[in-house]
Short mmCIF file of C-alpha atoms and ligand atoms in Angstrom, two decimals:
data_model
loop_
_atom_site.label_atom_id
_atom_site.label_comp_id
_atom_site.label_asym_id
_atom_site.label_seq_id
_atom_site.Cartn_x
_atom_site.Cartn_y
_atom_site.Cartn_z
CA MET A 1 0.00 0.00 0.00
CA ASP A 2 1.35 3.48 -0.68
CA TRP A 3 0.42 6.75 0.96
CA LYS A 4 -1.68 7.90 -2.01
CA THR A 5 -4.13 5.03 -1.64
CA LEU A 6 -4.31 5.56 2.10
CA ILE A 7 -5.23 9.23 1.65
CA GLU A 8 -7.89 8.23 -0.86
CA ASP A 9 -9.41 5.76 1.60
CA ASN A 10 -9.10 7.81 4.77
CA PHE A 11 -9.51 11.48 3.91
CA GLU A 12 -12.94 11.77 5.52
CA LEU A 13 -11.59 10.27 8.70
CA PHE A 14 -8.74 12.81 8.67
CA VAL A 15 -11.28 15.63 8.42
CA SER A 16 -13.26 14.30 11.36
CA GLU A 17 -10.06 14.06 13.43
CA LEU A 18 -9.18 17.63 12.50
CA LYS A 19 -12.62 18.66 13.77
CA GLU A 20 -11.76 17.24 17.20
CA PHE A 21 -8.52 19.27 17.25
CA LEU A 22 -10.45 22.43 16.29
CA LYS A 23 -13.05 21.97 19.01
CA ILE A 24 -10.47 22.70 21.73
CA PRO A 25 -10.44 26.49 22.33
CA SER A 26 -6.68 26.86 22.80
CA VAL A 27 -6.61 30.67 22.95
CA SER A 28 -3.19 31.59 24.31
CA ALA A 29 -3.83 35.32 24.79
CA ASP A 30 -6.71 34.96 27.25
CA PRO A 31 -6.00 33.31 30.64
CA ARG A 32 -9.62 32.11 30.83
CA PHE A 33 -8.70 29.46 28.27
CA ARG A 34 -5.68 28.23 30.21
CA ASP A 35 -6.98 24.69 30.82
CA ASP A 36 -8.03 24.35 27.20
CA VAL A 37 -4.54 25.23 25.97
CA PHE A 38 -3.11 22.46 28.17
CA GLU A 39 -5.79 20.04 27.01
CA CYS A 40 -4.90 20.85 23.40
CA ALA A 41 -1.23 20.03 24.03
CA ASP A 42 -2.29 16.66 25.47
CA TRP A 43 -4.51 16.01 22.46
CA LEU A 44 -1.58 16.64 20.15
CA ILE A 45 0.70 14.36 22.19
CA LYS A 46 -1.83 11.57 21.82
CA ALA A 47 -2.25 12.20 18.07
CA LEU A 48 1.52 12.09 17.51
CA LYS A 49 1.83 8.85 19.48
CA GLU A 50 -0.97 7.30 17.46
CA ALA A 51 0.70 8.50 14.25
CA GLY A 52 3.74 6.39 15.17
CA ALA A 53 6.28 8.80 16.67
CA ASP A 54 9.06 6.98 18.58
CA LYS A 55 9.34 9.44 21.38
CA VAL A 56 6.74 12.03 22.36
CA GLU A 57 7.30 14.52 25.13
CA LEU A 58 5.44 17.36 26.77
CA ILE A 59 8.03 20.02 27.65
CA PRO A 60 6.68 22.32 30.36
CA THR A 61 7.56 26.02 30.22
CA GLU A 62 6.70 29.03 32.36
CA ARG A 63 3.37 29.18 30.56
CA TYR A 64 2.23 26.79 27.83
CA PRO A 65 4.02 23.52 27.08
CA LEU A 66 5.99 22.62 23.99
CA VAL A 67 5.12 19.39 22.25
CA TYR A 68 8.15 17.45 21.07
CA ALA A 69 8.18 14.26 19.00
CA GLU A 70 10.77 12.19 17.17
CA LYS A 71 10.68 9.66 14.39
CA ASN A 72 13.96 8.00 13.47
CA VAL A 73 14.36 5.98 10.31
CA ASP A 74 18.09 5.87 9.63
CA ASP A 75 21.12 7.35 11.39
CA ASN A 76 22.54 8.37 8.03
CA ALA A 77 19.38 10.09 6.79
CA PRO A 78 19.06 13.86 7.06
CA THR A 79 16.99 15.22 9.93
CA ILE A 80 14.10 17.57 9.31
CA TRP A 81 12.47 19.65 12.04
CA ILE A 82 8.78 20.45 11.90
CA TYR A 83 7.42 23.57 13.55
CA GLY A 84 3.84 24.67 14.07
CA HIS A 85 1.57 26.09 16.77
CA TYR A 86 -1.44 24.60 18.50
CA ASP A 87 -2.61 27.89 20.04
CA VAL A 88 -5.10 30.15 18.30
CA GLN A 89 -6.15 33.81 18.30
CA PRO A 90 -9.10 34.98 20.43
CA PRO A 91 -12.36 34.28 18.58
CA ASP A 92 -14.14 37.60 19.13
CA PRO A 93 -16.22 39.35 17.84
CA LEU A 94 -18.34 36.24 18.40
CA ASP A 95 -21.52 37.63 16.87
CA GLN A 96 -19.83 37.91 13.48
CA TRP A 97 -19.28 34.17 13.07
CA THR A 98 -21.74 32.33 10.81
CA THR A 99 -21.23 29.19 12.93
CA PRO A 100 -19.54 29.23 16.37
CA PRO A 101 -15.71 29.36 16.32
CA PHE A 102 -15.17 26.14 18.26
CA GLU A 103 -17.88 24.10 16.57
CA PRO A 104 -16.25 23.24 13.24
CA HIS A 105 -18.62 23.22 10.25
CA ILE A 106 -17.98 22.28 6.66
CA ARG A 107 -19.47 24.40 3.91
CA ASP A 108 -18.48 25.16 0.33
CA GLY A 109 -15.57 22.77 0.54
CA ALA A 110 -13.93 24.42 3.54
CA ILE A 111 -13.80 23.78 7.27
CA TYR A 112 -14.83 26.79 9.37
CA ALA A 113 -13.40 27.24 12.88
CA ARG A 114 -10.88 29.36 14.77
CA GLY A 115 -7.48 27.83 14.01
CA ALA A 116 -8.68 25.98 10.88
CA SER A 117 -5.99 27.64 8.75
CA ASP A 118 -3.84 29.26 11.46
CA ASP A 119 -2.47 26.85 12.36
CA LYS A 120 -4.18 23.65 13.48
CA GLY A 121 -5.34 22.53 10.03
CA GLN A 122 -1.90 23.16 8.56
CA LEU A 123 -0.11 21.56 11.50
CA PHE A 124 -2.34 18.49 11.34
CA ILE A 125 -1.04 17.87 7.81
CA TYR A 126 2.25 16.75 9.40
CA VAL A 127 0.58 14.47 11.92
CA LYS A 128 -1.20 12.71 9.07
CA ALA A 129 1.92 12.63 6.86
CA LEU A 130 3.83 10.98 9.71
CA GLU A 131 1.07 8.42 10.14
CA LEU A 132 0.90 7.61 6.43
CA LEU A 133 4.63 7.37 5.83
CA ASN A 134 5.07 5.34 8.99
CA GLU A 135 2.37 2.89 7.98
CA THR A 136 3.77 2.44 4.49
CA GLY A 137 7.45 2.50 5.48
CA GLN A 138 8.09 5.29 2.97
CA LEU A 139 9.62 7.89 5.32
CA LYS A 140 13.12 8.91 4.17
CA TYR A 141 14.06 11.41 6.86
CA ASN A 142 14.45 11.51 10.60
CA LEU A 143 11.81 13.88 11.96
CA ARG A 144 11.75 16.19 14.99
CA PHE A 145 8.47 17.91 15.79
CA LEU A 146 8.70 21.03 17.95
CA ILE A 147 5.25 22.54 18.37
CA GLU A 148 4.38 25.47 20.59
CA GLY A 149 1.29 26.90 22.28
CA GLU A 150 2.38 30.55 22.39
CA GLU A 151 2.92 31.66 18.80
CA GLU A 152 0.03 34.08 18.86
CA ILE A 153 1.50 35.80 21.92
CA GLY A 154 5.02 36.15 20.54
CA SER A 155 6.59 32.76 21.40
CA PRO A 156 8.33 33.89 24.62
CA ASN A 157 9.05 30.40 25.92
CA LEU A 158 10.02 28.68 22.66
CA GLU A 159 12.42 31.58 22.16
CA LYS A 160 14.00 30.81 25.56
CA TYR A 161 14.00 27.08 24.82
CA ILE A 162 15.95 27.58 21.60
CA GLN A 163 18.40 29.99 23.27
CA ASN A 164 19.08 27.29 25.89
CA ASN A 165 19.04 24.16 23.72
CA TYR A 166 20.19 25.09 20.24
CA GLU A 167 23.44 23.16 20.56
CA SER A 168 21.57 19.87 20.70
CA MET A 169 19.13 20.81 17.93
CA LYS A 170 20.80 19.18 14.96
CA GLY A 171 19.12 19.09 11.57
CA GLU A 172 18.94 20.37 8.02
CA MET A 173 15.88 22.61 7.92
CA VAL A 174 12.67 23.63 9.68
CA LEU A 175 9.56 22.73 7.78
CA VAL A 176 6.60 25.00 8.52
CA SER A 177 3.06 25.26 7.19
CA ASP A 178 1.70 28.48 8.68
CA THR A 179 1.54 30.76 5.63
CA ALA A 180 -0.55 31.13 2.48
CA LEU A 181 -0.40 30.08 -1.17
CA PRO A 182 -0.64 32.82 -3.82
CA GLY A 183 -3.90 31.13 -4.95
CA PRO A 184 -5.69 27.78 -4.80
CA ASP A 185 -4.14 26.78 -8.14
CA LYS A 186 -1.03 28.89 -7.73
CA PRO A 187 1.57 27.09 -5.67
CA GLY A 188 4.17 29.08 -3.81
CA ILE A 189 6.78 28.71 -1.09
CA THR A 190 7.28 31.59 1.29
CA VAL A 191 10.87 32.82 1.31
CA SER A 192 10.47 36.01 3.31
CA LEU A 193 8.55 36.85 6.48
CA ARG A 194 8.50 40.23 8.16
CA GLY A 195 9.62 40.73 11.73
CA ILE A 196 7.52 42.46 14.36
CA CYS A 197 7.81 44.72 17.38
CA TYR A 198 4.68 45.25 19.50
CA PHE A 199 4.01 48.01 22.04
CA GLU A 200 1.38 49.50 24.27
CA VAL A 201 1.69 53.25 24.71
CA SER A 202 -0.15 55.10 27.48
CA ALA A 203 -0.67 58.82 27.95
CA TYR A 204 -1.42 60.12 31.46
CA GLY A 205 -2.84 63.56 32.22
CA PRO A 206 -4.80 64.68 35.29
CA SER A 207 -5.04 62.27 38.23
CA HIS A 208 -8.76 61.69 37.58
CA ASP A 209 -11.37 62.36 34.88
CA LEU A 210 -12.38 66.04 34.82
CA HIS A 211 -15.57 67.90 33.89
CA SER A 212 -14.80 69.18 30.39
CA GLY A 213 -16.88 72.30 31.00
CA THR A 214 -14.99 73.30 34.10
CA TYR A 215 -11.51 72.51 32.72
CA GLY A 216 -11.82 72.11 28.92
CA GLY A 217 -9.32 74.47 27.25
CA ALA A 218 -7.13 74.69 30.33
CA VAL A 219 -5.98 71.10 30.89
CA GLN A 220 -4.14 68.90 28.40
CA ASN A 221 -6.24 65.99 27.12
CA PRO A 222 -4.34 62.64 27.03
CA VAL A 223 -6.40 61.35 24.08
CA HIS A 224 -5.35 64.39 22.02
CA ALA A 225 -1.75 63.94 23.09
CA LEU A 226 -1.73 60.26 22.12
CA ALA A 227 -3.33 61.10 18.77
CA HIS A 228 -0.54 63.64 18.14
CA LEU A 229 2.09 61.07 18.95
CA ILE A 230 0.55 58.55 16.56
CA ILE A 231 0.28 61.11 13.77
CA ALA A 232 3.90 62.13 14.29
CA LEU A 233 5.06 58.55 13.75
CA ARG A 234 4.34 58.52 10.03
CA ASP A 235 4.68 61.02 7.22
CA PRO A 236 1.20 61.40 5.69
CA ILE A 237 2.55 62.04 2.18
CA THR A 238 5.33 59.46 1.81
CA GLY A 239 4.00 56.91 4.29
CA ARG A 240 7.45 56.66 5.81
CA ILE A 241 7.94 56.01 9.50
CA MET A 242 9.47 59.05 11.19
CA ILE A 243 11.46 57.38 13.96
CA PRO A 244 15.09 58.50 13.60
CA GLY A 245 17.26 55.64 12.34
CA PHE A 246 14.26 53.43 11.54
CA TYR A 247 15.32 52.72 7.94
CA ASP A 248 19.07 52.50 8.59
CA ASP A 249 19.28 48.71 8.30
CA VAL A 250 16.49 48.12 5.79
CA GLU A 251 17.67 45.88 2.97
CA GLU A 252 17.21 47.40 -0.48
CA LEU A 253 16.39 44.55 -2.85
CA SER A 254 18.22 44.14 -6.14
CA PRO A 255 16.15 44.76 -9.30
CA GLN A 256 16.24 40.97 -9.89
CA GLU A 257 14.80 40.22 -6.49
CA ARG A 258 12.16 42.92 -6.91
CA ASP A 259 11.12 41.12 -10.09
CA LEU A 260 10.73 37.92 -8.09
CA VAL A 261 8.62 39.74 -5.51
CA ARG A 262 6.43 41.14 -8.28
CA GLN A 263 5.54 37.64 -9.50
CA GLY A 264 3.39 37.25 -6.39
CA SER A 265 1.93 40.74 -6.55
CA TRP A 266 -1.74 41.46 -5.96
CA ASN A 267 -4.34 42.33 -8.49
CA ASN A 268 -5.19 45.61 -6.73
CA ASP A 269 -8.78 45.75 -8.01
CA GLU A 270 -9.48 42.25 -6.76
CA ILE A 271 -7.95 43.03 -3.38
CA LYS A 272 -9.94 46.26 -3.07
CA ALA A 273 -13.17 44.47 -3.93
CA SER A 274 -12.49 41.61 -1.52
CA LEU A 275 -11.71 44.01 1.34
CA ASN A 276 -14.44 46.47 0.45
CA VAL A 277 -12.09 49.47 0.31
CA ASP A 278 -11.88 51.97 -2.54
CA THR A 279 -8.17 52.74 -2.19
CA LEU A 280 -5.00 50.98 -1.22
CA VAL A 281 -2.13 53.00 0.22
CA SER A 282 1.60 52.55 -0.15
CA GLU A 283 5.00 53.90 0.73
CA ALA A 284 6.30 56.36 -1.88
CA GLY A 285 8.16 54.44 -4.58
CA PHE A 286 6.56 51.09 -3.77
CA SER A 287 3.37 49.28 -4.74
CA PRO A 288 0.78 48.36 -2.09
CA PHE A 289 1.97 44.74 -2.30
CA GLU A 290 5.60 45.75 -1.83
CA SER A 291 4.59 48.04 1.04
CA ALA A 292 2.96 45.07 2.76
CA THR A 293 5.78 42.58 2.19
CA ILE A 294 9.29 43.92 1.58
CA ARG A 295 8.92 47.28 3.34
CA PRO A 296 8.40 47.96 7.02
CA SER A 297 5.04 49.24 8.23
CA MET A 298 3.34 50.59 11.32
CA ASP A 299 -0.19 49.96 12.57
CA VAL A 300 -2.30 51.06 15.48
CA ASN A 301 -3.96 47.80 16.50
CA GLY A 302 -6.26 49.33 19.09
CA ILE A 303 -6.89 52.62 20.87
CA TRP A 304 -8.99 53.55 23.85
CA GLY A 305 -9.49 56.18 26.49
CA GLY A 306 -12.24 58.29 28.02
CA TYR A 307 -15.90 57.58 27.68
CA ILE A 308 -16.85 54.92 25.13
CA GLY A 309 -20.24 53.83 26.53
CA GLU A 310 -23.75 54.67 25.32
CA GLY A 311 -24.65 58.29 24.67
CA SER A 312 -22.39 61.11 25.76
CA LYS A 313 -20.40 62.11 28.78
CA THR A 314 -18.50 65.38 29.05
CA ILE A 315 -15.06 64.64 30.45
CA ILE A 316 -11.38 65.17 29.97
CA PRO A 317 -10.15 61.62 30.52
CA ALA A 318 -7.26 60.96 32.87
CA GLU A 319 -5.55 58.54 30.48
CA ALA A 320 -5.44 57.08 26.97
CA HIS A 321 -3.84 53.96 25.50
CA ALA A 322 -2.91 52.48 22.16
CA LYS A 323 -1.46 49.20 20.94
CA ILE A 324 1.05 49.93 18.21
CA SER A 325 3.06 47.45 16.16
CA PHE A 326 5.75 47.67 13.52
CA ARG A 327 6.43 45.07 10.84
CA LEU A 328 10.12 44.85 10.05
CA VAL A 329 12.10 43.64 7.06
CA ALA A 330 15.59 42.25 6.51
CA ASN A 331 18.07 43.35 8.09
CA GLN A 332 16.23 45.30 10.77
CA SER A 333 16.60 44.15 14.35
CA TRP A 334 13.55 44.32 16.60
CA GLN A 335 15.76 45.01 19.63
CA LYS A 336 17.13 48.08 17.91
CA ILE A 337 13.67 49.28 16.81
CA ASN A 338 12.48 48.72 20.37
CA GLU A 339 15.13 51.14 21.66
CA GLU A 340 14.53 53.66 18.86
CA PHE A 341 10.78 53.70 19.43
CA LYS A 342 11.16 54.18 23.17
CA LYS A 343 13.54 57.06 22.52
CA PHE A 344 11.06 58.62 20.07
CA VAL A 345 8.31 58.57 22.70
CA GLU A 346 10.69 59.84 25.38
CA ASP A 347 11.61 62.80 23.16
CA PHE A 348 8.01 63.56 22.19
CA LYS A 349 7.11 66.22 24.72
CA VAL A 350 3.53 67.31 25.36
CA PRO A 351 3.22 69.65 28.34
CA GLY A 352 1.02 68.15 31.04
CA ILE A 353 1.28 64.58 29.69
CA ARG A 354 3.41 61.65 30.77
CA PHE A 355 3.87 58.87 28.17
CA GLU A 356 4.70 55.30 29.06
CA VAL A 357 5.77 52.51 26.72
CA LYS A 358 5.49 48.80 27.36
CA THR A 359 7.06 46.32 24.92
CA PHE A 360 5.02 43.13 24.48
CA HIS A 361 7.11 41.07 22.13
CA GLY A 362 9.29 41.13 19.07
CA GLY A 363 10.85 38.95 16.42
CA ASP A 364 13.26 39.49 13.57
CA PRO A 365 12.44 39.05 9.88
CA VAL A 366 13.55 35.87 8.10
CA LYS A 367 14.52 34.91 4.59
CA THR A 368 15.25 31.54 3.00
CA PRO A 369 17.78 31.33 0.15
CA LEU A 370 16.26 30.00 -3.07
CA ASP A 371 19.26 27.84 -3.86
CA PHE A 372 19.02 25.93 -0.57
CA TRP A 373 18.44 22.21 -1.29
CA GLY A 374 15.46 22.14 1.05
CA TYR A 375 13.75 24.79 -1.06
CA VAL A 376 14.45 22.81 -4.22
CA LYS A 377 13.09 19.64 -2.60
CA ALA A 378 9.92 21.40 -1.41
CA SER A 379 9.49 22.99 -4.81
CA GLU A 380 9.66 19.61 -6.58
CA ALA A 381 7.12 18.07 -4.22
CA MET A 382 4.71 20.98 -4.70
CA GLU A 383 5.10 20.86 -8.46
CA LYS A 384 4.16 17.17 -8.50
CA VAL A 385 0.98 17.78 -6.54
CA PHE A 386 -0.14 21.11 -8.01
CA GLY A 387 1.11 20.48 -11.55
CA LYS A 388 2.91 23.83 -11.61
CA LYS A 389 6.24 25.06 -10.31
CA PRO A 390 5.75 27.12 -7.13
CA ILE A 391 6.82 30.75 -7.08
CA PRO A 392 8.79 32.25 -4.19
CA VAL A 393 6.39 34.19 -1.97
CA TYR A 394 7.27 37.35 -0.03
CA THR A 395 4.76 37.69 2.77
CA GLY A 396 3.98 40.38 5.29
CA GLY A 397 3.13 38.22 8.31
CA SER A 398 5.51 37.12 11.05
CA ILE A 399 6.52 33.92 12.79
CA PRO A 400 8.77 35.52 15.38
CA VAL A 401 10.77 32.54 16.62
CA LEU A 402 12.09 31.43 13.23
CA ALA A 403 14.80 34.08 13.02
CA THR A 404 16.33 32.90 16.29
CA TRP A 405 15.97 29.28 15.21
CA GLN A 406 17.74 30.00 11.91
CA ARG A 407 20.47 32.12 13.50
CA LYS A 408 21.23 29.74 16.34
CA THR A 409 21.08 26.39 14.54
CA GLY A 410 21.86 27.32 10.94
CA MET A 411 18.65 25.61 9.77
CA HIS A 412 16.71 27.51 7.12
CA PRO A 413 12.93 27.59 7.39
CA ILE A 414 10.97 26.05 4.52
CA LEU A 415 7.62 27.81 4.62
CA MET A 416 5.32 25.56 2.69
CA GLY A 417 1.93 27.03 3.58
CA PHE A 418 -1.39 25.72 2.25
CA GLY A 419 -3.67 28.50 3.47
CA LEU A 420 -5.02 31.37 1.38
CA GLU A 421 -4.97 35.09 2.15
CA SER A 422 -8.75 34.91 2.00
CA ASP A 423 -8.92 32.37 4.87
CA ARG A 424 -9.84 35.15 7.34
CA ILE A 425 -7.16 34.18 9.84
CA HIS A 426 -7.42 36.21 13.08
CA ALA A 427 -10.99 37.18 12.02
CA PRO A 428 -14.53 35.79 12.23
CA ASP A 429 -15.32 32.90 9.84
CA GLU A 430 -11.75 31.65 9.65
CA HIS A 431 -11.65 28.63 7.35
CA PHE A 432 -9.34 26.22 5.54
CA ARG A 433 -10.13 24.68 2.17
CA LEU A 434 -10.34 20.90 2.34
CA ASP A 435 -8.82 20.43 -1.12
CA LEU A 436 -5.77 22.35 0.12
CA PHE A 437 -5.70 20.35 3.37
CA ARG A 438 -5.53 17.28 1.17
CA LYS A 439 -2.96 18.70 -1.22
CA GLY A 440 -0.94 19.70 1.84
CA ILE A 441 -0.84 16.10 3.05
CA GLU A 442 0.06 14.93 -0.46
CA THR A 443 2.85 17.49 -0.83
CA VAL A 444 4.40 16.68 2.54
CA CYS A 445 4.20 12.92 1.86
CA GLU A 446 5.76 13.49 -1.54
CA MET A 447 8.59 15.55 -0.05
CA LEU A 448 9.37 13.25 2.87
CA SER A 449 9.23 10.03 0.89
CA SER A 450 11.73 10.93 -1.82
N1 BES B 501 0.21 32.32 10.55
C1 BES B 501 0.56 33.61 11.01
C2 BES B 501 1.71 34.23 10.24
C3 BES B 501 1.34 34.70 8.85
C4 BES B 501 0.32 35.60 8.67
C5 BES B 501 2.04 34.27 7.78
C6 BES B 501 -0.01 36.04 7.42
C7 BES B 501 1.72 34.69 6.51
C8 BES B 501 0.69 35.58 6.33
C9 BES B 501 0.95 33.55 12.46
O1 BES B 501 0.15 32.68 13.22
C10 BES B 501 0.73 34.91 13.06
O2 BES B 501 -0.38 35.39 13.05
N2 BES B 501 1.78 35.53 13.59
C11 BES B 501 1.64 36.75 14.28
C12 BES B 501 2.83 36.91 15.18
C13 BES B 501 2.65 37.90 16.29
C14 BES B 501 1.48 37.58 17.17
C15 BES B 501 3.90 37.96 17.12
C16 BES B 501 1.51 37.91 13.31
O3 BES B 501 2.10 37.90 12.22
O4 BES B 501 0.80 38.85 13.65
ZN1 ZN B 502 -1.79 33.73 13.60
#
């Protein structure tokens, strides 16, 4: 029996198993889901054991455990690491889901649930590939699974784990499916991920909320001050970030590499229609796609302060807050941006206001060289399954721990994602197409059996 026949016979069973994985609300950001995150790690341990791993281990950390598994076939065979995450983003706003986030439903050929695409569905591909190749004796590599439950909160403990254990992490590459294809019939392998640096900035004014009639005009308003700070961070004409030194290390791509990037470019009209916006923006000299992939960016992810309840209330609020993040590109360092941003806020003086900055997490950008044998291998496997040669994909998202992993162990990441940008990851109605789930299993089996 070969793995192709087994997929044919068992695909429906695989989907029902994936449903069980998706039912566990492993939301890492919200402590109310703590027990569920642990339960999810246990579920994965059991699934990997059943799939035939030789050694499966729960590695406790300060917060959520790592799941480690090994499969050894031959001491002389190359070793491939597999990374993924079993945690998911918070599901809210709940009322915008067509079916509840932790009750997986299948419609229009896709499975709908939080984590379907990011990343449980894509991670489960590897559990099934292990099972199939183990059953058929077709596995050609030694495998090491290292799966975390904190990716969506910046991977603090996997980062520490790698810093402490990299010397014993021997292998050729890190295989990851946590990104998107350029299209359902357009295969691609991600070769560039942006880095990230995430902050919360607070502005403090008077010691308590004030009547805006009594004091309005005479006391500085923290919401205004925070708005000024945010506006000052980016030039409205060029779209460039105004933090001194911010662009110093930014890699300028060669014209050849920019051509490669362009191969994966958006059809702007399609993107506008799908997002329901009438304009896309960009940094001067770059297309919207380039601005979202090979150039750094800044976003306010949330902002609050003062009265936000029903009706009106006339106050000068005592404080205001914003969550602000920067996406970084090669060769920027998030540690350096962290310092530069803090300095920017420190130097931004508004009389009567005290600003405070808290850094949440950060991660450096990563790139995979196209001539690396692992890329070539992945490309061949994808071509067999999709019938077309994959293009290199430059993406704007981040998987923060991979830069450290690459730097410390010398292993390049192979980002063979099977999601789509339209999967609504991090949003209501997240879904994963079942034909791509299946092609994912086929591609990984193809790659690991030859
Ligand atoms: N799967 C995503 C990364 C991703 C997003 C890749 C879009 C390609 C396109 C991952 O789970 C993720 O969301 N990462 C976070 C990291 C952050 C929380 C530190 C991100 O990019 O926001
Ligand atoms: Zn995510």
